[in-house]
Short mmCIF file of N, CA and C and ligand atoms in Angstrom, two decimals:
data_model
loop_
_atom_site.label_atom_id
_atom_site.label_comp_id
_atom_site.label_asym_id
_atom_site.label_seq_id
_atom_site.Cartn_x
_atom_site.Cartn_y
_atom_site.Cartn_z
N MET A 1 1.35 14.21 -3.59
CA MET A 1 1.77 15.11 -2.54
C MET A 1 1.67 14.81 -0.84
N ILE A 2 2.83 14.68 -0.41
CA ILE A 2 2.46 14.73 0.93
C ILE A 2 3.24 15.72 2.18
N GLU A 3 2.13 16.66 2.73
CA GLU A 3 2.77 17.42 3.77
C GLU A 3 2.86 16.85 4.63
N ILE A 4 4.42 17.58 4.82
CA ILE A 4 4.78 16.66 6.54
C ILE A 4 5.13 18.03 7.60
N VAL A 5 4.29 18.15 8.28
CA VAL A 5 4.39 19.37 9.38
C VAL A 5 4.37 18.44 11.17
N PRO A 6 5.11 18.87 11.39
CA PRO A 6 5.07 18.43 13.21
C PRO A 6 3.89 18.83 13.68
N GLY A 7 3.06 17.57 14.42
CA GLY A 7 1.84 17.80 15.23
C GLY A 7 2.46 18.49 16.60
N LEU A 8 1.53 18.10 17.63
CA LEU A 8 1.47 18.50 18.94
C LEU A 8 3.10 17.63 19.54
N MET A 9 4.00 18.81 20.10
CA MET A 9 4.47 18.51 20.73
C MET A 9 5.04 18.35 22.35
N SER A 10 5.52 17.72 23.45
CA SER A 10 5.32 18.02 24.20
C SER A 10 7.25 17.87 24.44
N PRO A 11 7.87 18.15 25.34
CA PRO A 11 9.02 17.81 26.19
C PRO A 11 8.60 16.41 26.58
N GLY A 12 9.57 15.61 26.06
CA GLY A 12 9.32 13.81 26.44
C GLY A 12 8.44 12.89 25.76
N GLY A 13 7.48 13.50 25.18
CA GLY A 13 6.84 13.13 24.56
C GLY A 13 7.13 12.42 23.11
N ARG A 14 5.95 11.93 23.22
CA ARG A 14 6.57 10.97 21.40
C ARG A 14 7.12 12.08 20.30
N MET A 15 8.08 11.34 19.75
CA MET A 15 8.84 12.55 18.60
C MET A 15 8.31 11.71 16.85
N THR A 16 6.80 11.22 16.97
CA THR A 16 6.69 10.76 15.51
C THR A 16 5.03 11.21 15.04
N ASP A 17 5.41 10.99 13.94
CA ASP A 17 4.13 11.50 13.67
C ASP A 17 3.95 10.34 12.35
N ARG A 18 2.15 9.94 12.09
CA ARG A 18 1.59 9.20 11.38
C ARG A 18 0.77 9.93 10.43
N ILE A 19 1.68 9.06 8.82
CA ILE A 19 0.88 9.62 7.51
C ILE A 19 0.82 8.77 7.42
N GLU A 20 -0.88 8.71 6.68
CA GLU A 20 -1.34 7.66 5.87
C GLU A 20 -1.91 8.56 4.53
N SER A 21 -1.35 7.44 3.45
CA SER A 21 -1.66 8.13 2.08
C SER A 21 -2.72 6.90 1.49
N ARG A 22 -3.97 6.76 1.57
CA ARG A 22 -4.60 6.13 1.02
C ARG A 22 -4.96 5.53 -0.42
N GLY A 23 -5.61 4.54 -1.02
CA GLY A 23 -5.98 4.43 -2.43
C GLY A 23 -5.08 4.57 -3.41
N HIS A 24 -3.54 4.28 -3.43
CA HIS A 24 -2.54 3.88 -4.57
C HIS A 24 -3.11 2.92 -5.24
N ARG A 25 -3.13 3.03 -6.45
CA ARG A 25 -3.14 1.84 -7.25
C ARG A 25 -2.37 0.74 -7.19
N CYS A 26 -2.49 -0.34 -6.99
CA CYS A 26 -1.73 -1.58 -6.63
C CYS A 26 -1.09 -1.71 -8.04
N PRO A 27 0.39 -1.74 -8.48
CA PRO A 27 1.42 -1.96 -9.42
C PRO A 27 1.64 -3.31 -9.83
N TYR A 28 1.57 -4.28 -8.89
CA TYR A 28 1.42 -5.60 -9.18
C TYR A 28 0.49 -6.06 -10.21
N CYS A 29 -0.85 -5.68 -9.65
CA CYS A 29 -1.74 -6.18 -10.95
C CYS A 29 -2.42 -4.80 -11.19
N GLN A 30 -1.52 -3.91 -11.77
CA GLN A 30 -2.16 -2.75 -12.51
C GLN A 30 -3.60 -2.25 -11.60
N GLY A 31 -4.25 -2.31 -10.27
CA GLY A 31 -5.33 -1.95 -9.41
C GLY A 31 -6.49 -3.01 -10.46
N ASN A 32 -6.22 -4.23 -10.89
CA ASN A 32 -7.64 -4.85 -10.67
C ASN A 32 -7.71 -5.52 -9.79
N GLY A 33 -7.00 -6.28 -8.90
CA GLY A 33 -7.17 -7.01 -7.80
C GLY A 33 -6.67 -9.01 -7.72
N TYR A 34 -6.91 -9.18 -9.09
CA TYR A 34 -6.40 -10.17 -9.57
C TYR A 34 -5.31 -10.29 -11.02
N HIS A 35 -5.13 -12.01 -10.94
CA HIS A 35 -4.18 -12.23 -12.12
C HIS A 35 -4.97 -13.51 -12.44
N TRP A 36 -5.24 -13.65 -14.10
CA TRP A 36 -5.82 -14.53 -14.59
C TRP A 36 -4.63 -15.55 -14.72
N GLN A 37 -4.87 -16.97 -14.36
CA GLN A 37 -4.22 -17.96 -14.11
C GLN A 37 -4.93 -19.14 -15.06
N GLU A 38 -4.37 -20.35 -15.34
CA GLU A 38 -5.08 -21.20 -16.19
C GLU A 38 -4.67 -22.49 -15.65
N ASP A 39 -5.41 -23.12 -14.96
CA ASP A 39 -5.85 -24.19 -14.54
C ASP A 39 -5.67 -25.83 -15.29
N GLU A 40 -5.25 -26.69 -15.09
CA GLU A 40 -4.40 -27.83 -15.50
C GLU A 40 -5.19 -28.28 -16.55
N TRP A 41 -6.85 -27.52 -16.21
CA TRP A 41 -7.29 -28.08 -18.01
C TRP A 41 -7.29 -26.67 -18.50
N GLN A 42 -7.00 -25.80 -18.57
CA GLN A 42 -6.41 -24.59 -19.49
C GLN A 42 -7.67 -23.94 -19.46
N GLU A 43 -8.13 -24.17 -17.83
CA GLU A 43 -9.11 -22.86 -17.63
C GLU A 43 -8.92 -22.23 -17.41
N ARG A 44 -9.20 -20.66 -17.38
CA ARG A 44 -8.58 -19.36 -17.19
C ARG A 44 -9.48 -18.93 -15.83
N TYR A 45 -9.46 -18.65 -14.68
CA TYR A 45 -10.12 -17.98 -13.60
C TYR A 45 -8.68 -17.20 -12.93
N LYS A 46 -9.31 -16.50 -12.39
CA LYS A 46 -8.93 -15.00 -11.30
C LYS A 46 -8.52 -15.33 -10.32
N GLU A 47 -7.35 -15.22 -9.76
CA GLU A 47 -6.52 -15.00 -8.41
C GLU A 47 -6.40 -13.80 -7.74
N ALA A 48 -6.80 -13.76 -6.74
CA ALA A 48 -6.74 -12.50 -5.76
C ALA A 48 -5.00 -12.15 -6.22
N CYS A 49 -5.03 -10.96 -5.81
CA CYS A 49 -3.51 -10.74 -6.02
C CYS A 49 -2.63 -10.57 -4.72
N PRO A 50 -1.97 -10.88 -4.99
CA PRO A 50 -0.90 -11.40 -3.07
C PRO A 50 -0.43 -10.36 -2.74
N VAL A 51 -0.43 -9.38 -3.81
CA VAL A 51 0.11 -7.86 -3.11
C VAL A 51 -0.63 -6.66 -2.64
N CYS A 52 -1.86 -6.60 -2.82
CA CYS A 52 -2.99 -6.01 -2.58
C CYS A 52 -4.38 -6.45 -1.63
N GLY A 53 -4.18 -8.04 -1.45
CA GLY A 53 -5.38 -9.23 -1.13
C GLY A 53 -6.79 -8.71 -2.08
N GLY A 54 -6.35 -8.43 -3.41
CA GLY A 54 -7.41 -8.25 -3.91
C GLY A 54 -8.53 -7.31 -4.18
N SER A 55 -7.36 -5.99 -3.47
CA SER A 55 -8.42 -4.59 -3.56
C SER A 55 -8.33 -4.06 -4.34
N GLY A 56 -7.06 -4.00 -5.31
CA GLY A 56 -6.36 -3.43 -6.66
C GLY A 56 -5.73 -1.84 -5.85
N ARG A 57 -5.81 -1.89 -4.60
CA ARG A 57 -5.70 -0.56 -4.31
C ARG A 57 -4.42 -0.91 -2.54
N LEU A 58 -3.41 0.39 -2.57
CA LEU A 58 -2.58 0.10 -1.46
C LEU A 58 -2.95 1.49 -0.61
N ASP A 59 -2.72 1.22 0.76
CA ASP A 59 -2.66 2.32 1.33
C ASP A 59 -1.32 2.45 1.90
N ALA A 60 -0.40 3.57 2.23
CA ALA A 60 0.60 3.72 2.39
C ALA A 60 0.61 4.57 4.22
N VAL A 61 1.45 3.89 5.01
CA VAL A 61 1.51 4.50 6.14
C VAL A 61 3.20 4.72 6.62
N ILE A 62 3.15 5.77 6.04
CA ILE A 62 4.60 6.34 6.86
C ILE A 62 4.25 6.80 8.21
N THR A 63 5.78 6.57 9.28
CA THR A 63 5.78 6.98 10.28
C THR A 63 7.15 7.99 10.39
N VAL A 64 6.59 9.30 10.52
CA VAL A 64 7.86 10.19 10.75
C VAL A 64 8.48 10.58 12.03
N GLU A 65 9.66 10.17 11.85
CA GLU A 65 10.51 10.86 13.62
C GLU A 65 11.01 11.75 13.25
N TRP A 66 10.77 12.62 14.32
CA TRP A 66 11.30 14.08 14.17
C TRP A 66 12.53 13.93 15.22
N GLN A 67 13.66 14.95 14.56
CA GLN A 67 14.69 15.28 15.30
C GLN A 67 14.70 16.73 16.21
N ALA A 68 15.51 16.77 16.81
CA ALA A 68 15.93 18.28 17.34
C ALA A 68 16.77 18.60 16.09
N GLY A 69 16.48 19.51 15.45
CA GLY A 69 17.20 20.07 14.02
C GLY A 69 19.21 20.44 14.32
N LYS A 70 19.60 19.94 13.74
CA LYS A 70 21.18 20.92 13.88
C LYS A 70 21.67 22.10 14.19
N ALA A 71 22.23 22.20 14.95
CA ALA A 71 22.58 23.92 14.97
C ALA A 71 23.87 24.60 14.30
ZN1 ZN B 101 -2.60 -5.98 -6.53
#
């Protein structure tokens, strides 16, 4: 759930808000942070997930652009 509420605004000022939503489970590695790989000798090793960088989590940064409402 993300609540979108306009922040402080003034004429000519910025019309954007930044919303961050942290700690989502990485869907590519199911939150493990790594994938099992096999090297050329069939030895299994962990390779850091390229999507979440090994953290297993993703942060969302959402930029909201406000526009004047249409009459
Ligand atoms: Zn991942």
